[in-house]
Amino acid sequence: MKIIRALELEGKSPYFRALQTGNSPRIDMDGRPRMMLGSNNYLGLADHPLVVEGARKALERFGTGSTGSRLLNGTIDLHLELEAEIADWYGTEAAIVFTTGHQSNLGTVGALAGRGDVIVADSDAHASLHDAARFTDAQSVRFRHNDIDNLAEKLTAAAKRGRPTMVTVDGVYSMEGDLAPIDQIAEVCLEHNALLLVDEAHSVGVLGPDLTGVTELYGKADTTPLRTGTFSKSIASTGGFAVGSHDLIDAVRTNGRAFLFTAAGVPAAIGGALAAVRLIRSAEGRERAERCLANARFLRDSLVSLGVPLTGPAIGPDGAETVTPIVPVIVGESLRAFAKWHELYEHGVFAALAHYPAVPLDRALLRLAVTAEHTFADLEEAATSIHTVLEPAVERRLVA
């Protein structure tokens, strides 16, 4: 906290910067234009005319606020329409919509796990999944990131004690952009009779034949009981969802405290999300997803060619290298990372900075995120700026 406060006083903090324009590849921040490489607007839908129109129509019809929980007076027709659309998209019996993505994990896990149960989460899973486990009366256990043998050990120990178990993982991990090996995880969960929940926050709209995420990419959609996601990334709104069987979703609807005891998502957010989901399911959605991943590949290849240190590429279901919209640049020690972030910012590029405890100590990252709306020229310019900022360290490493 002291470091952040000192950086704020010097005008060098990477956090709480205010945009003066909408979310697009080129934005105005702190009074000057900059390239945005820190947004989760993967498909570039945040200012898409159809999505804006969906939000506008909902605002004009239902007003600004929900003024109540979904349980009481907060449900509007659009909530039900959006839930039906998502369930159809995911090919599940039911879906439930939450006010935020964070609440989708808190509400789902909290409704289904309790005293006497065990929740086994990947150590790198999103904070909302770890928060969800902590807020229940269940025992919370972590397994080493993407370590299937370690997961099996945790599940075996729970089974020996006769403890019902839930496993929670991300589809795409938000810091380094790597994939969970859902095929192996699903198999281990099936062997140990554990309930699997996959958070598709960073993969929905981008991966899988129908763009529902990593679970579908691995061909495990029909055998994965629960999936959650958010509207705040590819879907370009605010809110979250869970999909599954009627029984599981009804249990969440009637027992999820994060669903029952908060105001419903506001009409504009729900209307915008519904328009975005329908667009993603169209031919344009597929084209945007392909363009986003092509941009990620181009940026990664450009940085590699310049000698910029990156984390390892994601590995897909076939064992081959693949890409996600997240391209992480390794900077190292946190104080150095803050300095390099500011240098890059002065070069006109905004990147997200991830440091401990979001990532391991001395492995701070510039977390770059591309969208379908970036051009190769944009990304080539950004790669050159990043190389310029990090060049002394790159040169020392090559000499050594």
GROMACS .gro file of C-alpha atoms in nm:
model
  400
    1MET     CA    1   0.000   0.000   0.000
    2LYS     CA    2   0.286   0.240   0.082
    3ILE     CA    3   0.443   0.172  -0.257
    4ILE     CA    4   0.117   0.243  -0.440
    5ARG     CA    5   0.062   0.562  -0.240
    6ALA     CA    6   0.414   0.684  -0.316
    7LEU     CA    7   0.369   0.608  -0.685
    8GLU     CA    8   0.037   0.792  -0.688
    9LEU     CA    9   0.203   1.100  -0.539
   10GLU     CA   10   0.462   1.086  -0.819
   11GLY     CA   11   0.196   1.029  -1.085
   12LYS     CA   12   0.343   0.688  -1.170
   13SER     CA   13   0.086   0.443  -1.036
   14PRO     CA   14  -0.056   0.196  -1.290
   15TYR     CA   15  -0.388   0.175  -1.104
   16PHE     CA   16  -0.711   0.376  -1.106
   17ARG     CA   17  -0.626   0.565  -1.421
   18ALA     CA   18  -0.932   0.734  -1.569
   19LEU     CA   19  -1.030   0.704  -1.935
   20GLN     CA   20  -1.172   1.009  -2.109
   21THR     CA   21  -1.304   0.802  -2.400
   22GLY     CA   22  -1.478   0.470  -2.456
   23ASN     CA   23  -1.299   0.135  -2.449
   24SER     CA   24  -1.129   0.089  -2.786
   25PRO     CA   25  -0.778   0.016  -2.920
   26ARG     CA   26  -0.693   0.387  -2.902
   27ILE     CA   27  -0.810   0.574  -2.593
   28ASP     CA   28  -0.755   0.906  -2.419
   29MET     CA   29  -0.607   0.878  -2.070
   30ASP     CA   30  -0.449   1.152  -1.862
   31GLY     CA   31  -0.511   1.402  -2.138
   32ARG     CA   32  -0.333   1.227  -2.424
   33PRO     CA   33  -0.401   0.944  -2.669
   34ARG     CA   34  -0.262   0.600  -2.584
   35MET     CA   35  -0.287   0.250  -2.719
   36MET     CA   36  -0.501   0.025  -2.498
   37LEU     CA   37  -0.337  -0.312  -2.438
   38GLY     CA   38  -0.484  -0.375  -2.094
   39SER     CA   39  -0.853  -0.425  -2.167
   40ASN     CA   40  -1.051  -0.751  -2.158
   41ASN     CA   41  -1.269  -0.622  -2.442
   42TYR     CA   42  -1.146  -0.921  -2.645
   43LEU     CA   43  -1.402  -0.909  -2.927
   44GLY     CA   44  -1.417  -0.531  -2.942
   45LEU     CA   45  -1.788  -0.522  -2.860
   46ALA     CA   46  -1.786  -0.255  -2.588
   47ASP     CA   47  -1.878   0.014  -2.840
   48HIS     CA   48  -2.037  -0.206  -3.108
   49PRO     CA   49  -2.354  -0.037  -3.242
   50LEU     CA   50  -2.574  -0.344  -3.188
   51VAL     CA   51  -2.458  -0.387  -2.828
   52VAL     CA   52  -2.501  -0.017  -2.754
   53GLU     CA   53  -2.847  -0.033  -2.910
   54GLY     CA   54  -2.939  -0.332  -2.692
   55ALA     CA   55  -2.838  -0.139  -2.381
   56ARG     CA   56  -3.019   0.175  -2.498
   57LYS     CA   57  -3.348  -0.003  -2.567
   58ALA     CA   58  -3.338  -0.173  -2.226
   59LEU     CA   59  -3.264   0.160  -2.058
   60GLU     CA   60  -3.553   0.333  -2.233
   61ARG     CA   61  -3.797   0.049  -2.157
   62PHE     CA   62  -3.704  -0.037  -1.798
   63GLY     CA   63  -3.522   0.269  -1.664
   64THR     CA   64  -3.187   0.296  -1.489
   65GLY     CA   65  -3.205   0.057  -1.194
   66SER     CA   66  -3.350  -0.274  -1.085
   67THR     CA   67  -3.430  -0.144  -0.731
   68GLY     CA   68  -3.451  -0.495  -0.589
   69SER     CA   69  -3.320  -0.849  -0.584
   70ARG     CA   70  -3.406  -1.111  -0.844
   71LEU     CA   71  -3.603  -1.293  -0.573
   72LEU     CA   72  -3.841  -1.002  -0.520
   73ASN     CA   73  -3.904  -0.717  -0.764
   74GLY     CA   74  -3.571  -0.711  -0.953
   75THR     CA   75  -3.639  -0.967  -1.226
   76ILE     CA   76  -3.737  -0.821  -1.563
   77ASP     CA   77  -3.819  -0.999  -1.888
   78LEU     CA   78  -3.465  -0.944  -2.015
   79HIS     CA   79  -3.312  -1.146  -1.729
   80LEU     CA   80  -3.521  -1.446  -1.828
   81GLU     CA   81  -3.456  -1.392  -2.197
   82LEU     CA   82  -3.081  -1.375  -2.136
   83GLU     CA   83  -3.085  -1.689  -1.921
   84ALA     CA   84  -3.272  -1.878  -2.193
   85GLU     CA   85  -3.029  -1.753  -2.458
   86ILE     CA   86  -2.724  -1.860  -2.256
   87ALA     CA   87  -2.869  -2.203  -2.174
   88ASP     CA   88  -2.940  -2.259  -2.544
   89TRP     CA   89  -2.591  -2.139  -2.639
   90TYR     CA   90  -2.424  -2.370  -2.387
   91GLY     CA   91  -2.657  -2.661  -2.458
   92THR     CA   92  -2.756  -2.697  -2.091
   93GLU     CA   93  -3.090  -2.740  -1.919
   94ALA     CA   94  -3.069  -2.410  -1.737
   95ALA     CA   95  -2.872  -2.090  -1.677
   96ILE     CA   96  -2.874  -1.823  -1.408
   97VAL     CA   97  -2.761  -1.462  -1.442
   98PHE     CA   98  -2.579  -1.275  -1.164
   99THR     CA   99  -2.516  -0.905  -1.112
  100THR     CA  100  -2.136  -0.946  -1.136
  101GLY     CA  101  -1.896  -1.213  -1.253
  102HIS     CA  102  -1.743  -1.234  -0.904
  103GLN     CA  103  -2.086  -1.312  -0.762
  104SER     CA  104  -2.143  -1.587  -1.015
  105ASN     CA  105  -1.867  -1.790  -0.848
  106LEU     CA  106  -1.955  -1.688  -0.493
  107GLY     CA  107  -2.322  -1.768  -0.546
  108THR     CA  108  -2.270  -2.097  -0.729
  109VAL     CA  109  -2.002  -2.244  -0.503
  110GLY     CA  110  -2.171  -2.111  -0.189
  111ALA     CA  111  -2.503  -2.270  -0.279
  112LEU     CA  112  -2.360  -2.614  -0.354
  113ALA     CA  113  -2.084  -2.667  -0.097
  114GLY     CA  114  -2.100  -2.647   0.281
  115ARG     CA  115  -2.005  -2.805   0.609
  116GLY     CA  116  -1.850  -3.149   0.565
  117ASP     CA  117  -1.761  -3.088   0.198
  118VAL     CA  118  -1.422  -3.023   0.040
  119ILE     CA  119  -1.351  -2.762  -0.230
  120VAL     CA  120  -1.031  -2.832  -0.425
  121ALA     CA  121  -0.920  -2.531  -0.630
  122ASP     CA  122  -0.631  -2.481  -0.868
  123SER     CA  123  -0.374  -2.262  -0.692
  124ASP     CA  124  -0.387  -2.012  -0.980
  125ALA     CA  125  -0.768  -2.000  -1.000
  126HIS     CA  126  -0.931  -1.658  -0.999
  127ALA     CA  127  -0.967  -1.484  -0.663
  128SER     CA  128  -1.346  -1.520  -0.683
  129LEU     CA  129  -1.315  -1.900  -0.672
  130HIS     CA  130  -1.084  -1.887  -0.371
  131ASP     CA  131  -1.312  -1.631  -0.205
  132ALA     CA  132  -1.610  -1.857  -0.272
  133ALA     CA  133  -1.440  -2.148  -0.096
  134ARG     CA  134  -1.343  -1.932   0.202
  135PHE     CA  135  -1.696  -1.797   0.242
  136THR     CA  136  -1.846  -2.144   0.277
  137ASP     CA  137  -1.820  -2.384   0.572
  138ALA     CA  138  -1.646  -2.636   0.347
  139GLN     CA  139  -1.280  -2.729   0.379
  140SER     CA  140  -1.074  -2.536   0.124
  141VAL     CA  141  -0.781  -2.718  -0.041
  142ARG     CA  142  -0.552  -2.607  -0.325
  143PHE     CA  143  -0.368  -2.821  -0.579
  144ARG     CA  144  -0.058  -2.715  -0.771
  145HIS     CA  145  -0.140  -2.531  -1.089
  146ASN     CA  146  -0.245  -2.770  -1.366
  147ASP     CA  147  -0.083  -3.061  -1.177
  148ILE     CA  148  -0.318  -3.353  -1.242
  149ASP     CA  149  -0.130  -3.595  -1.014
  150ASN     CA  150  -0.150  -3.348  -0.727
  151LEU     CA  151  -0.521  -3.300  -0.792
  152ALA     CA  152  -0.573  -3.676  -0.783
  153GLU     CA  153  -0.389  -3.691  -0.448
  154LYS     CA  154  -0.619  -3.427  -0.298
  155LEU     CA  155  -0.930  -3.603  -0.429
  156THR     CA  156  -0.812  -3.942  -0.303
  157ALA     CA  157  -0.756  -3.797   0.044
  158ALA     CA  158  -1.107  -3.645   0.046
  159ALA     CA  159  -1.263  -3.971  -0.075
  160LYS     CA  160  -1.092  -4.172   0.199
  161ARG     CA  161  -1.264  -3.950   0.455
  162GLY     CA  162  -1.596  -3.982   0.273
  163ARG     CA  163  -1.609  -3.609   0.197
  164PRO     CA  164  -1.820  -3.482  -0.097
  165THR     CA  165  -1.587  -3.277  -0.318
  166MET     CA  166  -1.607  -2.992  -0.567
  167VAL     CA  167  -1.317  -2.901  -0.799
  168THR     CA  168  -1.288  -2.544  -0.929
  169VAL     CA  169  -1.059  -2.429  -1.212
  170ASP     CA  170  -1.031  -2.151  -1.468
  171GLY     CA  171  -1.063  -2.235  -1.835
  172VAL     CA  172  -0.807  -1.970  -1.932
  173TYR     CA  173  -0.594  -1.840  -1.646
  174SER     CA  174  -0.612  -1.464  -1.630
  175MET     CA  175  -0.248  -1.376  -1.562
  176GLU     CA  176  -0.047  -1.594  -1.802
  177GLY     CA  177  -0.323  -1.694  -2.044
  178ASP     CA  178  -0.258  -2.068  -2.020
  179LEU     CA  179  -0.534  -2.330  -2.045
  180ALA     CA  180  -0.657  -2.580  -1.790
  181PRO     CA  181  -0.625  -2.937  -1.929
  182ILE     CA  182  -0.998  -2.993  -1.893
  183ASP     CA  183  -0.991  -3.340  -2.047
  184GLN     CA  184  -0.756  -3.472  -1.778
  185ILE     CA  185  -0.924  -3.276  -1.499
  186ALA     CA  186  -1.270  -3.402  -1.599
  187GLU     CA  187  -1.144  -3.760  -1.607
  188VAL     CA  188  -0.991  -3.737  -1.258
  189CYS     CA  189  -1.309  -3.576  -1.124
  190LEU     CA  190  -1.519  -3.856  -1.274
  191GLU     CA  191  -1.293  -4.120  -1.118
  192HIS     CA  192  -1.331  -3.962  -0.774
  193ASN     CA  193  -1.698  -3.861  -0.807
  194ALA     CA  194  -1.610  -3.493  -0.768
  195LEU     CA  195  -1.827  -3.209  -0.900
  196LEU     CA  196  -1.631  -3.002  -1.153
  197LEU     CA  197  -1.684  -2.628  -1.202
  198VAL     CA  198  -1.498  -2.449  -1.484
  199ASP     CA  199  -1.488  -2.069  -1.488
  200GLU     CA  200  -1.489  -1.967  -1.854
  201ALA     CA  201  -1.445  -1.593  -1.787
  202HIS     CA  202  -1.149  -1.542  -2.020
  203SER     CA  203  -1.245  -1.805  -2.278
  204VAL     CA  204  -1.614  -1.737  -2.344
  205GLY     CA  205  -1.661  -1.574  -2.683
  206VAL     CA  206  -1.310  -1.667  -2.793
  207LEU     CA  207  -1.249  -2.043  -2.774
  208GLY     CA  208  -1.443  -2.355  -2.870
  209PRO     CA  209  -1.646  -2.443  -3.181
  210ASP     CA  210  -1.945  -2.244  -3.051
  211LEU     CA  211  -1.726  -1.998  -2.856
  212THR     CA  212  -1.850  -2.116  -2.516
  213GLY     CA  213  -1.497  -2.167  -2.384
  214VAL     CA  214  -1.221  -2.412  -2.301
  215THR     CA  215  -1.450  -2.691  -2.183
  216GLU     CA  216  -1.605  -2.710  -2.528
  217LEU     CA  217  -1.262  -2.677  -2.691
  218TYR     CA  218  -1.159  -2.995  -2.507
  219GLY     CA  219  -1.481  -3.174  -2.602
  220LYS     CA  220  -1.597  -3.202  -2.239
  221ALA     CA  221  -1.902  -2.975  -2.241
  222ASP     CA  222  -2.146  -3.266  -2.204
  223THR     CA  223  -1.959  -3.417  -1.909
  224THR     CA  224  -1.876  -3.100  -1.712
  225PRO     CA  225  -2.159  -3.036  -1.462
  226LEU     CA  226  -2.103  -2.663  -1.403
  227ARG     CA  227  -1.961  -2.370  -1.594
  228THR     CA  228  -1.956  -2.007  -1.494
  229GLY     CA  229  -1.860  -1.694  -1.682
  230THR     CA  230  -1.870  -1.318  -1.688
  231PHE     CA  231  -2.021  -1.049  -1.909
  232SER     CA  232  -1.735  -0.806  -1.840
  233LYS     CA  233  -1.487  -0.938  -2.098
  234SER     CA  234  -1.585  -1.065  -2.444
  235ILE     CA  235  -1.954  -0.997  -2.373
  236ALA     CA  236  -1.869  -0.632  -2.302
  237SER     CA  237  -2.113  -0.559  -2.021
  238THR     CA  238  -2.134  -0.625  -1.646
  239GLY     CA  239  -2.266  -0.940  -1.482
  240GLY     CA  240  -2.205  -1.312  -1.477
  241PHE     CA  241  -2.372  -1.648  -1.524
  242ALA     CA  242  -2.369  -2.016  -1.440
  243VAL     CA  243  -2.499  -2.304  -1.652
  244GLY     CA  244  -2.584  -2.663  -1.567
  245SER     CA  245  -2.871  -2.900  -1.500
  246HIS     CA  246  -3.211  -2.787  -1.375
  247ASP     CA  247  -3.136  -2.935  -1.033
  248LEU     CA  248  -2.800  -2.763  -0.991
  249ILE     CA  249  -2.918  -2.424  -1.117
  250ASP     CA  250  -3.235  -2.439  -0.907
  251ALA     CA  251  -3.019  -2.508  -0.602
  252VAL     CA  252  -2.816  -2.197  -0.683
  253ARG     CA  253  -3.129  -1.992  -0.750
  254THR     CA  254  -3.280  -2.078  -0.412
  255ASN     CA  255  -2.965  -2.100  -0.195
  256GLY     CA  256  -2.702  -1.874  -0.350
  257ARG     CA  257  -2.660  -1.583  -0.109
  258ALA     CA  258  -2.467  -1.378  -0.366
  259PHE     CA  259  -2.770  -1.414  -0.593
  260LEU     CA  260  -3.048  -1.370  -0.338
  261PHE     CA  261  -2.911  -1.082  -0.135
  262THR     CA  262  -2.803  -0.831  -0.397
  263ALA     CA  263  -2.983  -0.606  -0.642
  264ALA     CA  264  -3.047  -0.752  -0.986
  265GLY     CA  265  -2.835  -0.648  -1.282
  266VAL     CA  266  -2.950  -0.313  -1.418
  267PRO     CA  267  -3.151  -0.316  -1.743
  268ALA     CA  268  -2.887  -0.153  -1.963
  269ALA     CA  269  -2.625  -0.409  -1.859
  270ILE     CA  270  -2.862  -0.700  -1.924
  271GLY     CA  271  -2.983  -0.559  -2.256
  272GLY     CA  272  -2.626  -0.500  -2.371
  273ALA     CA  273  -2.520  -0.851  -2.265
  274LEU     CA  274  -2.812  -1.010  -2.449
  275ALA     CA  275  -2.725  -0.822  -2.768
  276ALA     CA  276  -2.358  -0.920  -2.732
  277VAL     CA  277  -2.434  -1.290  -2.680
  278ARG     CA  278  -2.651  -1.295  -2.991
  279LEU     CA  279  -2.380  -1.121  -3.190
  280ILE     CA  280  -2.115  -1.368  -3.066
  281ARG     CA  281  -2.336  -1.656  -3.184
  282SER     CA  282  -2.348  -1.505  -3.535
  283ALA     CA  283  -2.099  -1.528  -3.821
  284GLU     CA  284  -1.961  -1.190  -3.718
  285GLY     CA  285  -1.888  -1.327  -3.370
  286ARG     CA  286  -1.688  -1.614  -3.516
  287GLU     CA  287  -1.494  -1.375  -3.740
  288ARG     CA  288  -1.414  -1.148  -3.446
  289ALA     CA  289  -1.292  -1.440  -3.234
  290GLU     CA  290  -1.063  -1.553  -3.516
  291ARG     CA  291  -0.932  -1.199  -3.561
  292CYS     CA  292  -0.865  -1.164  -3.187
  293LEU     CA  293  -0.658  -1.483  -3.176
  294ALA     CA  294  -0.474  -1.390  -3.496
  295ASN     CA  295  -0.382  -1.061  -3.331
  296ALA     CA  296  -0.260  -1.241  -3.021
  297ARG     CA  297  -0.043  -1.467  -3.236
  298PHE     CA  298   0.098  -1.169  -3.423
  299LEU     CA  299   0.184  -0.980  -3.104
  300ARG     CA  300   0.344  -1.284  -2.942
  301ASP     CA  301   0.550  -1.360  -3.253
  302SER     CA  302   0.656  -0.994  -3.282
  303LEU     CA  303   0.775  -0.984  -2.920
  304VAL     CA  304   0.958  -1.316  -2.952
  305SER     CA  305   1.136  -1.194  -3.265
  306LEU     CA  306   1.258  -0.891  -3.069
  307GLY     CA  307   1.386  -1.104  -2.781
  308VAL     CA  308   1.129  -0.983  -2.530
  309PRO     CA  309   1.087  -1.244  -2.251
  310LEU     CA  310   0.740  -1.402  -2.243
  311THR     CA  311   0.578  -1.677  -2.043
  312GLY     CA  312   0.544  -2.010  -2.223
  313PRO     CA  313   0.267  -2.037  -2.484
  314ALA     CA  314  -0.061  -2.203  -2.397
  315ILE     CA  315  -0.093  -2.571  -2.487
  316GLY     CA  316  -0.416  -2.684  -2.655
  317PRO     CA  317  -0.605  -3.015  -2.647
  318ASP     CA  318  -0.389  -3.163  -2.924
  319GLY     CA  319  -0.068  -3.085  -2.734
  320ALA     CA  320   0.028  -2.811  -2.979
  321GLU     CA  321   0.105  -2.450  -2.892
  322THR     CA  322  -0.194  -2.221  -2.909
  323VAL     CA  323  -0.281  -1.862  -2.818
  324THR     CA  324  -0.535  -1.683  -2.602
  325PRO     CA  325  -0.602  -1.307  -2.597
  326ILE     CA  326  -0.357  -1.272  -2.304
  327VAL     CA  327   0.012  -1.215  -2.389
  328PRO     CA  328   0.221  -1.184  -2.069
  329VAL     CA  329   0.563  -1.017  -2.074
  330ILE     CA  330   0.795  -1.115  -1.788
  331VAL     CA  331   0.948  -0.816  -1.610
  332GLY     CA  332   1.063  -0.969  -1.281
  333GLU     CA  333   1.100  -0.780  -0.955
  334SER     CA  334   0.798  -0.571  -0.858
  335LEU     CA  335   0.969  -0.232  -0.817
  336ARG     CA  336   1.134  -0.271  -1.156
  337ALA     CA  337   0.799  -0.368  -1.304
  338PHE     CA  338   0.637  -0.047  -1.174
  339ALA     CA  339   0.917   0.158  -1.333
  340LYS     CA  340   0.894  -0.024  -1.665
  341TRP     CA  341   0.517   0.008  -1.668
  342HIS     CA  342   0.549   0.385  -1.634
  343GLU     CA  343   0.811   0.404  -1.909
  344LEU     CA  344   0.578   0.215  -2.141
  345TYR     CA  345   0.290   0.442  -2.040
  346GLU     CA  346   0.503   0.743  -2.134
  347HIS     CA  347   0.559   0.576  -2.472
  348GLY     CA  348   0.181   0.589  -2.518
  349VAL     CA  349   0.091   0.226  -2.438
  350PHE     CA  350  -0.133   0.123  -2.150
  351ALA     CA  351  -0.070  -0.231  -2.025
  352ALA     CA  352  -0.202  -0.409  -1.718
  353LEU     CA  353   0.060  -0.467  -1.449
  354ALA     CA  354   0.041  -0.787  -1.243
  355HIS     CA  355   0.264  -0.826  -0.937
  356TYR     CA  356   0.273  -1.030  -0.616
  357PRO     CA  357   0.041  -1.174  -0.485
  358ALA     CA  358  -0.143  -1.192  -0.820
  359VAL     CA  359   0.168  -1.363  -0.959
  360PRO     CA  360   0.464  -1.530  -0.786
  361LEU     CA  361   0.721  -1.311  -0.610
  362ASP     CA  362   0.980  -1.166  -0.852
  363ARG     CA  363   0.770  -1.269  -1.154
  364ALA     CA  364   0.581  -0.947  -1.217
  365LEU     CA  365   0.419  -0.925  -1.560
  366LEU     CA  366   0.306  -0.673  -1.812
  367ARG     CA  367  -0.022  -0.845  -1.894
  368LEU     CA  368  -0.102  -0.751  -2.252
  369ALA     CA  369  -0.452  -0.818  -2.382
  370VAL     CA  370  -0.542  -0.789  -2.748
  371THR     CA  371  -0.880  -0.736  -2.909
  372ALA     CA  372  -1.031  -0.807  -3.246
  373GLU     CA  373  -1.015  -0.435  -3.320
  374HIS     CA  374  -0.637  -0.399  -3.298
  375THR     CA  375  -0.452  -0.392  -3.628
  376PHE     CA  376  -0.118  -0.558  -3.700
  377ALA     CA  377   0.025  -0.205  -3.732
  378ASP     CA  378  -0.100  -0.124  -3.380
  379LEU     CA  379   0.057  -0.437  -3.240
  380GLU     CA  380   0.386  -0.392  -3.425
  381GLU     CA  381   0.408  -0.041  -3.281
  382ALA     CA  382   0.335  -0.173  -2.932
  383ALA     CA  383   0.593  -0.451  -2.961
  384THR     CA  384   0.858  -0.197  -3.063
  385SER     CA  385   0.772   0.023  -2.764
  386ILE     CA  386   0.786  -0.271  -2.524
  387HIS     CA  387   1.121  -0.380  -2.664
  388THR     CA  388   1.256  -0.026  -2.630
  389VAL     CA  389   1.150  -0.008  -2.266
  390LEU     CA  390   1.291  -0.349  -2.175
  391GLU     CA  391   1.590  -0.343  -2.413
  392PRO     CA  392   1.872  -0.297  -2.156
  393ALA     CA  393   1.762  -0.608  -1.966
  394VAL     CA  394   1.722  -0.802  -2.291
  395GLU     CA  395   2.071  -0.708  -2.402
  396ARG     CA  396   2.229  -0.806  -2.067
  397ARG     CA  397   2.059  -1.144  -2.083
  398LEU     CA  398   2.182  -1.209  -2.437
  399VAL     CA  399   2.541  -1.114  -2.348
  400ALA     CA  400   2.535  -1.338  -2.040
   0.00000   0.00000   0.00000
